[in-house]
Coordinates of C-alpha atoms and ligand atoms in Angstrom, one line a residue:
X1 CA 149.6 68.2 14.7
X2 CA 147.6 68.4 17.9
X3 CA 143.8 68.8 17.9
X4 CA 142.5 72.3 18.9
X5 CA 139.4 72.0 21.1
X6 CA 137.1 75.0 21.5
X7 CA 135.2 74.9 24.8
X8 CA 132.7 77.4 26.3
X9 CA 129.0 78.1 27.0
X10 CA 126.4 77.4 24.4
X11 CA 126.4 80.4 22.0
X12 CA 129.9 81.6 22.8
X13 CA 131.0 81.2 19.1
X14 CA 132.7 77.8 19.2
X15 CA 131.0 76.4 16.1
X16 CA 130.8 79.5 13.9
X17 CA 134.4 80.6 14.7
X18 CA 135.7 77.0 14.5
X19 CA 134.3 76.5 11.0
X20 CA 135.8 79.7 9.7
X21 CA 139.1 79.2 11.3
X22 CA 139.5 75.5 10.2
X23 CA 138.9 76.6 6.6
X24 CA 141.5 79.4 6.9
X25 CA 144.1 77.1 8.5
X26 CA 143.4 74.3 6.0
X27 CA 142.6 71.7 8.7
X28 CA 139.4 69.6 9.1
X29 CA 136.6 71.0 11.3
X30 CA 134.6 68.7 13.6
X31 CA 131.4 69.6 15.4
X32 CA 131.1 67.2 18.2
X33 CA 127.3 67.6 18.4
X34 CA 127.0 66.5 14.7
X35 CA 129.2 63.5 15.5
X36 CA 126.9 62.5 18.4
X37 CA 123.8 62.8 16.1
X38 CA 125.5 60.6 13.5
X39 CA 126.4 58.0 16.2
X40 CA 122.8 58.0 17.6
X41 CA 121.1 58.4 14.2
X42 CA 118.8 61.1 15.6
X43 CA 118.9 64.8 16.5
X44 CA 120.1 65.9 19.9
X45 CA 116.7 67.1 21.3
X46 CA 115.4 63.6 20.6
X47 CA 118.4 61.9 22.4
X48 CA 117.6 64.1 25.4
X49 CA 113.9 63.6 25.4
X50 CA 114.0 59.9 24.5
X51 CA 117.1 58.6 26.4
X52 CA 118.0 61.3 28.9
X53 CA 121.2 63.4 29.5
X54 CA 123.5 60.5 30.8
X55 CA 123.0 58.6 27.6
X56 CA 123.8 61.7 25.6
X57 CA 127.0 62.3 27.7
X58 CA 128.2 58.7 27.0
X59 CA 127.8 59.2 23.3
X60 CA 129.6 62.6 23.6
X61 CA 132.6 60.9 25.4
X62 CA 132.7 58.2 22.6
X63 CA 132.7 60.9 19.9
X64 CA 135.4 62.9 21.7
X65 CA 137.8 59.9 22.2
X66 CA 137.5 59.0 18.5
X67 CA 138.3 62.7 17.6
X68 CA 141.3 62.6 19.9
X69 CA 142.7 59.5 18.2
X70 CA 142.6 61.2 14.8
X71 CA 144.4 64.5 15.7
X72 CA 145.0 67.5 13.4
X73 CA 141.5 68.8 13.6
X74 CA 139.7 71.8 15.1
X75 CA 136.9 70.4 17.3
X76 CA 134.0 72.4 18.6
X77 CA 132.8 70.6 21.7
X78 CA 129.4 70.9 23.5
X79 CA 129.4 73.3 26.5
X80 CA 129.1 70.4 29.0
X81 CA 131.6 68.0 27.4
X82 CA 134.6 69.1 29.5
X83 CA 132.6 68.7 32.8
X84 CA 133.4 65.0 32.8
X85 CA 136.9 64.5 34.2
X86 CA 137.8 61.8 31.7
X87 CA 136.9 64.1 28.8
X88 CA 138.9 67.0 30.3
X89 CA 141.9 64.7 30.5
X90 CA 141.4 63.4 27.0
X91 CA 141.3 67.0 25.6
X92 CA 144.3 68.3 27.5
X93 CA 146.4 65.2 26.5
X94 CA 145.5 65.1 22.9
X95 CA 145.4 68.8 22.1
X96 CA 145.2 72.5 23.0
X97 CA 142.1 73.6 24.8
X98 CA 140.8 77.1 24.1
X99 CA 138.0 78.6 26.3
X100 CA 136.0 81.1 24.3
X101 CA 134.9 83.3 27.1
X102 CA 131.9 85.4 26.0
X103 CA 129.9 87.2 28.6
X104 CA 126.4 85.8 29.1
X105 CA 124.8 89.2 28.4
X106 CA 126.5 89.1 24.9
X107 CA 125.5 85.5 24.2
X108 CA 121.8 86.3 25.1
X109 CA 121.9 89.1 22.5
X110 CA 123.4 86.8 19.8
X111 CA 121.4 83.6 20.0
X112 CA 117.9 82.2 19.5
X113 CA 117.1 80.4 22.7
X114 CA 114.4 78.2 21.1
X115 CA 117.1 76.5 19.0
X116 CA 119.1 75.4 22.1
X117 CA 117.7 72.3 23.8
X118 CA 119.5 73.1 27.1
X119 CA 118.1 76.6 27.3
X120 CA 114.4 76.0 26.9
X121 CA 113.8 77.2 30.5
X122 CA 114.9 80.7 29.6
X123 CA 118.0 83.0 30.0
X124 CA 118.4 82.1 33.7
X125 CA 119.5 78.7 32.7
X126 CA 122.5 80.2 30.8
X127 CA 123.5 82.1 34.0
X128 CA 123.2 78.9 36.0
X129 CA 125.4 77.0 33.5
X130 CA 128.0 79.7 33.6
X131 CA 128.1 79.6 37.4
X132 CA 128.4 75.7 37.3
X133 CA 131.0 75.5 34.5
X134 CA 133.2 78.5 34.4
X135 CA 135.7 77.3 37.0
X136 CA 136.1 74.0 35.1
X137 CA 136.6 75.9 31.8
X138 CA 139.2 78.1 33.3
X139 CA 141.0 75.2 35.0
X140 CA 141.3 73.1 31.8
X141 CA 142.0 75.8 29.2
X142 CA 145.5 76.3 27.8
X143 CA 144.2 79.7 26.5
X144 CA 141.3 81.8 27.5
X145 CA 140.0 84.1 24.8
X146 CA 137.9 87.0 26.0
X147 CA 135.4 87.1 23.2
X148 CA 133.9 90.5 23.9
X149 CA 134.3 92.2 20.5
X150 CA 133.0 91.5 17.0
X151 CA 133.1 88.1 15.3
X152 CA 135.6 89.5 12.8
X153 CA 138.0 90.5 15.6
X154 CA 137.5 87.1 17.3
X155 CA 138.2 85.3 14.1
X156 CA 141.4 87.3 13.5
X157 CA 142.7 86.8 17.0
X158 CA 142.0 83.1 17.2
X159 CA 143.4 82.6 13.7
X160 CA 146.7 84.0 15.0
X161 CA 146.6 81.8 18.1
X162 CA 145.8 78.7 16.1
X163 CA 148.4 79.5 13.3
X164 CA 151.1 78.9 15.9
X165 CA 150.0 75.2 16.0
X166 CA 149.9 74.7 12.3
X167 CA 153.1 76.2 10.9
X168 CA 155.7 73.8 12.2
X169 CA 158.2 73.6 15.1
X170 CA 159.9 77.0 14.4
X171 CA 158.7 80.2 12.7
X172 CA 159.5 83.8 11.9
X173 CA 157.1 86.5 13.0
X174 CA 156.7 90.0 11.5
X175 CA 154.2 92.4 9.9
X176 CA 154.1 92.0 7.0
X177 CA 155.9 88.6 6.6
X178 CA 155.0 87.3 3.2
X179 CA 158.3 88.3 1.6
X180 CA 160.5 86.6 4.2
X181 CA 163.3 84.3 3.0
X182 CA 163.7 82.9 6.6
X183 CA 161.6 79.7 6.0
X184 CA 163.7 78.8 2.9
X185 CA 166.9 79.3 4.9
X186 CA 166.0 77.5 8.0
X187 CA 164.2 74.6 6.2
X188 CA 167.4 74.3 4.1
X189 CA 169.5 74.1 7.2
X190 CA 167.2 71.5 8.8
X191 CA 167.2 69.4 5.6
X192 CA 171.0 69.5 5.3
X193 CA 171.3 68.4 9.0
X194 CA 168.8 65.6 8.4
X195 CA 166.4 67.0 11.0
X196 CA 162.7 66.6 10.7
X197 CA 161.8 70.1 11.9
X198 CA 159.6 72.5 9.9
X199 CA 159.9 76.3 9.9
X200 CA 157.1 78.5 8.9
X201 CA 156.1 82.2 8.8
X202 CA 153.4 83.8 11.0
X203 CA 152.0 87.3 10.3
X204 CA 151.7 89.0 13.7
X205 CA 150.0 92.4 13.6
X206 CA 151.4 95.2 15.9
X207 CA 149.7 94.9 19.4
X208 CA 149.0 91.2 19.1
X209 CA 152.2 89.7 20.5
X210 CA 150.2 88.6 23.7
X211 CA 148.1 86.3 21.6
X212 CA 151.1 85.0 19.7
X213 CA 153.0 84.3 22.9
X214 CA 149.9 82.5 24.4
X215 CA 150.0 80.3 21.2
X216 CA 153.8 79.6 21.6
X217 CA 153.3 78.4 25.2
X218 CA 150.1 76.4 24.4
X219 CA 151.4 74.6 21.3
X220 CA 155.0 74.4 22.5
X221 CA 156.6 76.2 19.5
X222 CA 160.2 75.4 19.9
X223 CA 161.6 78.7 18.8
X224 CA 161.0 81.8 16.6
X225 CA 162.7 84.6 14.9
X226 CA 161.5 88.2 15.2
X227 CA 161.6 90.8 12.5
X228 CA 160.1 94.3 11.8
X229 CA 158.2 95.7 13.9
X230 CA 158.5 93.4 16.9
X231 CA 162.2 93.3 17.8
X232 CA 161.8 95.6 20.8
X233 CA 158.2 95.0 21.7
X234 CA 158.9 91.2 22.2
X235 CA 161.3 91.8 25.1
X236 CA 158.7 92.3 28.0
X237 CA 157.2 88.8 27.1
X238 CA 160.5 86.9 27.6
X239 CA 161.8 85.2 30.8
X240 CA 165.5 85.5 30.0
X241 CA 167.4 87.8 27.6
X242 CA 171.1 87.4 26.9
X243 CA 173.2 90.3 28.0
X244 CA 174.1 91.7 24.5
X245 CA 170.5 91.7 23.3
X246 CA 169.3 93.3 26.6
X247 CA 172.0 96.0 26.3
X248 CA 171.3 96.8 22.6
X249 CA 167.5 96.7 23.3
X250 CA 166.5 94.3 20.4
X251 CA 165.8 90.6 20.2
X252 CA 165.6 88.7 17.0
X253 CA 165.7 85.0 18.2
X254 CA 163.7 83.3 20.9
X255 CA 163.8 79.7 22.1
X256 CA 161.3 77.9 24.4
X257 CA 163.4 75.9 26.9
X258 CA 161.7 74.0 29.7
X259 CA 158.8 76.5 29.6
X260 CA 161.0 79.6 29.6
X261 CA 161.2 82.0 26.7
X262 CA 164.9 82.8 26.2
X263 CA 165.9 85.7 23.8
X264 CA 169.0 86.7 22.0
X265 CA 170.2 88.8 19.1
X266 CA 172.0 87.2 16.3
X267 CA 171.8 90.1 13.8
X268 CA 174.9 91.8 15.4
X269 CA 177.2 88.8 15.2
X270 CA 175.7 87.8 11.8
X271 CA 176.9 91.0 10.3
X272 CA 180.2 90.9 12.1
X273 CA 180.9 87.5 10.6
X274 CA 179.9 88.6 7.1
X275 CA 182.1 91.7 7.3
X276 CA 185.0 89.5 8.4
X277 CA 184.4 87.1 5.5
X278 CA 184.8 90.2 3.3
X279 CA 188.1 91.2 4.8
X280 CA 186.7 93.8 7.2
X281 CA 184.9 93.6 10.6
X282 CA 184.3 96.4 13.2
X283 CA 187.6 96.4 15.1
X284 CA 189.6 99.5 14.4
X285 CA 187.3 100.6 11.6
X286 CA 185.5 103.9 11.1
X287 CA 181.8 102.8 10.8
X288 CA 179.1 104.9 9.1
X289 CA 175.5 103.9 9.7
X290 CA 172.7 105.3 7.6
X291 CA 169.5 105.0 9.5
X292 CA 168.7 104.9 13.3
X293 CA 166.2 102.0 13.6
X294 CA 166.3 98.7 15.3
X295 CA 169.1 97.1 13.3
X296 CA 171.3 100.3 13.4
X297 CA 170.9 100.2 17.2
X298 CA 172.2 96.6 17.4
X299 CA 175.0 97.2 14.9
X300 CA 176.2 100.4 16.7
X301 CA 176.3 98.4 19.9
X302 CA 178.3 95.6 18.4
X303 CA 180.7 98.0 16.7
X304 CA 181.4 99.5 20.1
X305 CA 181.8 96.1 21.7
X306 CA 184.3 95.2 19.0
X307 CA 186.2 98.4 19.5
X308 CA 185.4 100.3 16.2
X309 CA 187.6 103.4 15.7
X310 CA 184.6 105.6 15.4
X311 CA 180.8 105.5 14.7
X312 CA 178.8 108.0 12.7
X313 CA 175.0 107.6 12.7
X314 CA 173.1 109.6 10.2
X315 CA 169.3 109.6 9.9
X316 CA 166.5 111.9 8.8
X317 CA 165.6 112.4 12.4
X318 CA 168.7 113.4 14.3
X319 CA 166.9 112.9 17.6
X320 CA 166.6 109.2 16.8
X321 CA 170.3 109.0 16.1
X322 CA 170.9 110.4 19.6
X323 CA 168.6 107.7 21.1
X324 CA 170.8 105.1 19.3
X325 CA 173.9 106.8 20.6
X326 CA 172.8 107.0 24.3
X327 CA 173.4 103.4 25.4
X328 CA 176.9 103.6 23.7
X329 CA 178.1 106.0 26.4
X330 CA 180.0 103.5 28.5
X331 CA 182.2 102.6 25.4
X332 CA 184.5 105.6 25.9
X333 CA 187.0 104.2 23.4
X334 CA 184.7 104.7 20.4
X335 CA 183.7 108.3 19.6
X336 CA 180.1 108.5 18.3
X337 CA 178.8 111.3 16.0
X338 CA 175.2 111.9 15.1
X339 CA 173.9 113.8 12.1
X340 CA 171.1 114.4 9.6
X341 CA 170.5 112.9 6.2
X342 CA 171.5 116.1 4.2
X343 CA 173.9 115.7 1.3
X344 CA 176.4 117.9 3.1
X345 CA 176.5 115.7 6.2
X346 CA 176.5 112.5 4.1
X347 CA 179.6 113.8 2.1
X348 CA 181.4 114.8 5.3
X349 CA 180.7 111.5 7.0
X350 CA 181.7 109.5 3.9
X351 CA 185.2 111.1 3.9
X352 CA 185.9 109.6 7.3
X353 CA 184.5 106.1 6.8
X354 CA 186.0 102.6 6.2
X355 CA 182.7 100.7 6.3
X356 CA 179.4 102.2 5.3
X357 CA 176.3 100.2 6.4
X358 CA 173.0 101.1 5.0
X359 CA 170.2 100.4 7.6
X360 CA 167.1 101.9 6.1
X361 CA 164.6 100.4 3.6
X362 CA 165.5 102.9 0.8
X363 CA 165.9 101.0 -2.5
X364 CA 164.1 97.9 -1.2
X365 CA 161.6 96.3 -3.5
X366 CA 158.1 97.5 -2.8
X367 CA 159.1 100.7 -0.9
X368 CA 159.1 103.0 -4.0
X369 CA 161.6 105.3 -2.2
X370 CA 165.3 105.6 -2.9
X371 CA 168.2 107.9 -2.1
X372 CA 167.7 111.3 -3.7
X373 CA 171.4 111.5 -4.5
X374 CA 174.2 109.0 -4.3
X375 CA 177.0 111.5 -4.9
X376 CA 178.2 111.1 -1.3
X377 CA 179.7 107.7 -2.3
X378 CA 182.3 109.5 -4.3
X379 CA 183.6 111.0 -1.1
X380 CA 184.4 107.5 0.3
X381 CA 188.0 106.4 0.5
X382 CA 188.8 103.9 -2.4
X383 CA 189.3 101.1 0.1
X384 CA 185.9 101.5 1.8
X385 CA 183.4 98.7 2.0
X386 CA 179.8 99.5 1.2
X387 CA 177.3 97.2 2.8
X388 CA 173.6 97.4 2.0
X389 CA 171.4 95.5 4.5
X390 CA 168.7 95.3 1.8
X391 CA 168.8 92.1 -0.1
X392 CA 165.9 92.4 -2.4
X393 CA 166.7 93.5 -5.1
X394 CA 170.2 91.9 -4.9
X395 CA 171.8 95.0 -6.3
X396 CA 170.2 98.2 -5.1
X397 CA 170.9 101.6 -6.8
X398 CA 173.3 102.2 -3.8
X399 CA 175.3 99.0 -4.7
X400 CA 175.2 99.7 -8.4
X401 CA 176.8 103.1 -7.9
X402 CA 179.4 101.6 -5.5
X403 CA 180.2 99.1 -8.1
X404 CA 180.6 101.8 -10.8
X405 CA 183.0 103.6 -8.4
X406 CA 185.0 100.4 -8.0
X407 CA 184.2 100.1 -4.3
X408 CA 184.0 96.7 -2.6
X409 CA 180.3 96.1 -1.8
X410 CA 177.9 93.5 -0.5
X411 CA 174.1 93.2 0.0
X412 CA 172.2 92.0 3.0
X413 CA 171.7 88.3 2.0
X414 CA 175.0 87.2 3.7
X415 CA 173.9 88.8 7.0
X416 CA 170.4 87.3 6.7
X417 CA 171.9 83.8 6.2
X418 CA 174.5 84.2 8.9
X419 CA 172.1 85.4 11.6
X420 CA 169.8 82.5 10.7
X421 CA 172.7 80.0 11.2
X422 CA 173.5 81.5 14.6
X423 CA 169.8 81.4 15.4
X424 CA 169.7 77.7 14.6
X425 CA 172.6 77.1 16.9
X426 CA 170.6 78.8 19.6
X427 CA 167.5 76.8 18.8
X428 CA 169.2 73.5 18.6
X429 CA 171.8 74.2 21.4
X430 CA 174.5 72.8 19.2
X431 CA 177.5 74.2 17.3
X432 CA 177.0 73.9 13.5
X433 CA 179.7 73.8 10.9
X434 CA 178.5 77.0 9.4
X435 CA 180.8 77.7 6.4
X436 CA 179.6 75.0 4.1
X437 CA 175.9 75.6 5.0
X438 CA 176.4 79.3 4.4
X439 CA 178.0 78.8 1.0
X440 CA 175.3 76.4 -0.2
X441 CA 172.4 78.6 1.0
X442 CA 174.1 81.8 -0.3
X443 CA 174.5 80.3 -3.8
X444 CA 171.0 78.8 -3.9
X445 CA 169.2 82.0 -2.7
X446 CA 171.4 84.3 -4.8
X447 CA 170.7 82.4 -8.0
X448 CA 167.0 82.3 -7.2
X449 CA 166.9 86.1 -6.6
X450 CA 168.9 86.9 -9.7
X451 CA 166.5 84.8 -11.8
X452 CA 163.4 86.6 -10.4
X453 CA 164.8 90.2 -10.8
Ligands
NAP501 P1 163.4 100.1 11.5 O1 163.6 99.8 12.9 O2 162.0 100.3 10.9 O3 164.3 101.4 11.1 C1 164.3 101.9 9.8 C2 165.2 103.1 9.7 O4 165.1 103.6 8.3 C3 164.7 104.2 10.6 O5 165.9 105.0 10.9 C4 163.9 105.1 9.6 O6 163.7 106.4 9.9 C5 164.7 104.9 8.3 N1 163.9 105.2 7.2 C6 162.7 104.6 6.8 N2 162.3 105.2 5.6 C7 163.1 106.1 5.3 C8 163.2 107.1 4.3 N3 162.3 107.1 3.3 N4 164.3 107.9 4.2 C9 165.2 107.9 5.2 N5 165.2 107.0 6.2 C10 164.2 106.2 6.3 O7 164.0 98.9 10.6 P2 165.3 98.0 10.9 O8 164.9 96.7 11.6 O9 166.3 98.9 11.5 O10 165.7 97.6 9.4 C11 166.2 98.5 8.5 C12 166.6 97.9 7.2 O11 167.5 96.8 7.4 C13 165.4 97.2 6.5 O12 165.4 97.4 5.1 C14 165.5 95.7 6.8 O13 165.0 94.9 5.8 C15 167.0 95.6 6.8 N6 167.5 94.5 7.6 C16 168.2 93.5 7.0 C17 168.7 92.4 7.8 C18 169.5 91.4 7.1 O14 169.7 90.3 7.7 N7 170.0 91.6 5.9 C19 168.4 92.4 9.1 C20 167.7 93.4 9.7 C21 167.2 94.5 9.0 P3 162.5 106.9 10.8 O15 162.7 106.4 12.2 O16 162.6 108.4 10.8 O17 161.3 106.4 10.2

């Protein structure tokens, strides 16, 4: 792992924030000033008064170069360290440089000047230092953090930025993300292929995609998957979006290629492949979607592309169904019907359905909410396929009832694995032999889930 260097004016928060973050991230923290004192065997004010600033700067360069050789640490540097060109080069080459940009007026409120050797001449000195150094800070920083809020806010934001550098080469982002099976799937694929990559999970709160993306670019994260609630909001941050993903308005996979962020959507094809494996698919089928969120939007689009016979979209808010239906207008060959979640509409829709796809979190572990009635399943033709995109628990009440009625049914695990395999092809830019990988992962994860439920 690369070093993370915090730079900025004295009092901007480098040391306090650095210590907290290093502990959170589980990496060593190094305060360069303490290293210098250890090298000299005396406190910094004594080095300055006894030997002068040039001597101090030489020690500082030595301490920095030794930190650079170790790697994997969060290093709080002195405010003047990066002013030497060789130090700036050393930091940029051995790590990611973060400028903690706190306005001088805020710093003066936060610090005790008498504890800062460089500021003994009073507050004007800090303004002079800012004028001398700010351009160099800006020129050398991979990321500039505007530290204008509370320390808690700064710690949360910087923890997110730094997390990108500590979780591996690829990751899944979402909020919340703790439950995600994606790391197990992708690490399983990389292991099977004999690749050394690591895939982690990063919790990105709503409204913080800008900080995450800055981390992606600074640390060079090779790729990431996107889940709830970011599939639409990620789009303005990307340089290139494949046509299908742009058309359906949702991206679930992003690769960093030669500095450009390229997005695609593998959910749609993932489900298509799994339906085909189960003797169905979209072509010529009457599709019923329950829910009108991000995944329903992508599936509706794919179903039209694949020439479904018809699509019915039912959700508790009919207006949202209409929003999903709107971009489907050009697909004149597939009639689209929108409706509410009432039992009457559910029964009527079920009568005209070959493939029912459940796209809401109802019945998912942790949601506490489930269908009020499942009687509409009785209205399905006996040949219908019931597909629940929820995979935890493996058999939701919807699937239990479908099973009792003798209907073919499947949960969301297959889609989850297939979209991940397609994402890995996008990340690695190579075609994988997906079937054996799919079968092994499906068996492993299904067994694990059945044991825990
Ligand atoms: P989303 O954008 O948040 O949409 C959720 C949909 O469910 C919305 O239509 C929402 O209605 C509806 N909904 C939520 N709570 C409801 C309730 N109590 N009663 C009725 N409707 C309710 O989420 P998404 O990305 O589309 O994902 C939907 C589901 O699919 C999730 O369970 C997710 O885990 C699953 N999924 C699985 C896979 C897989 O690979 N297996 C992939 C993607 C998604 P409102 O808009 O009115 O809130």
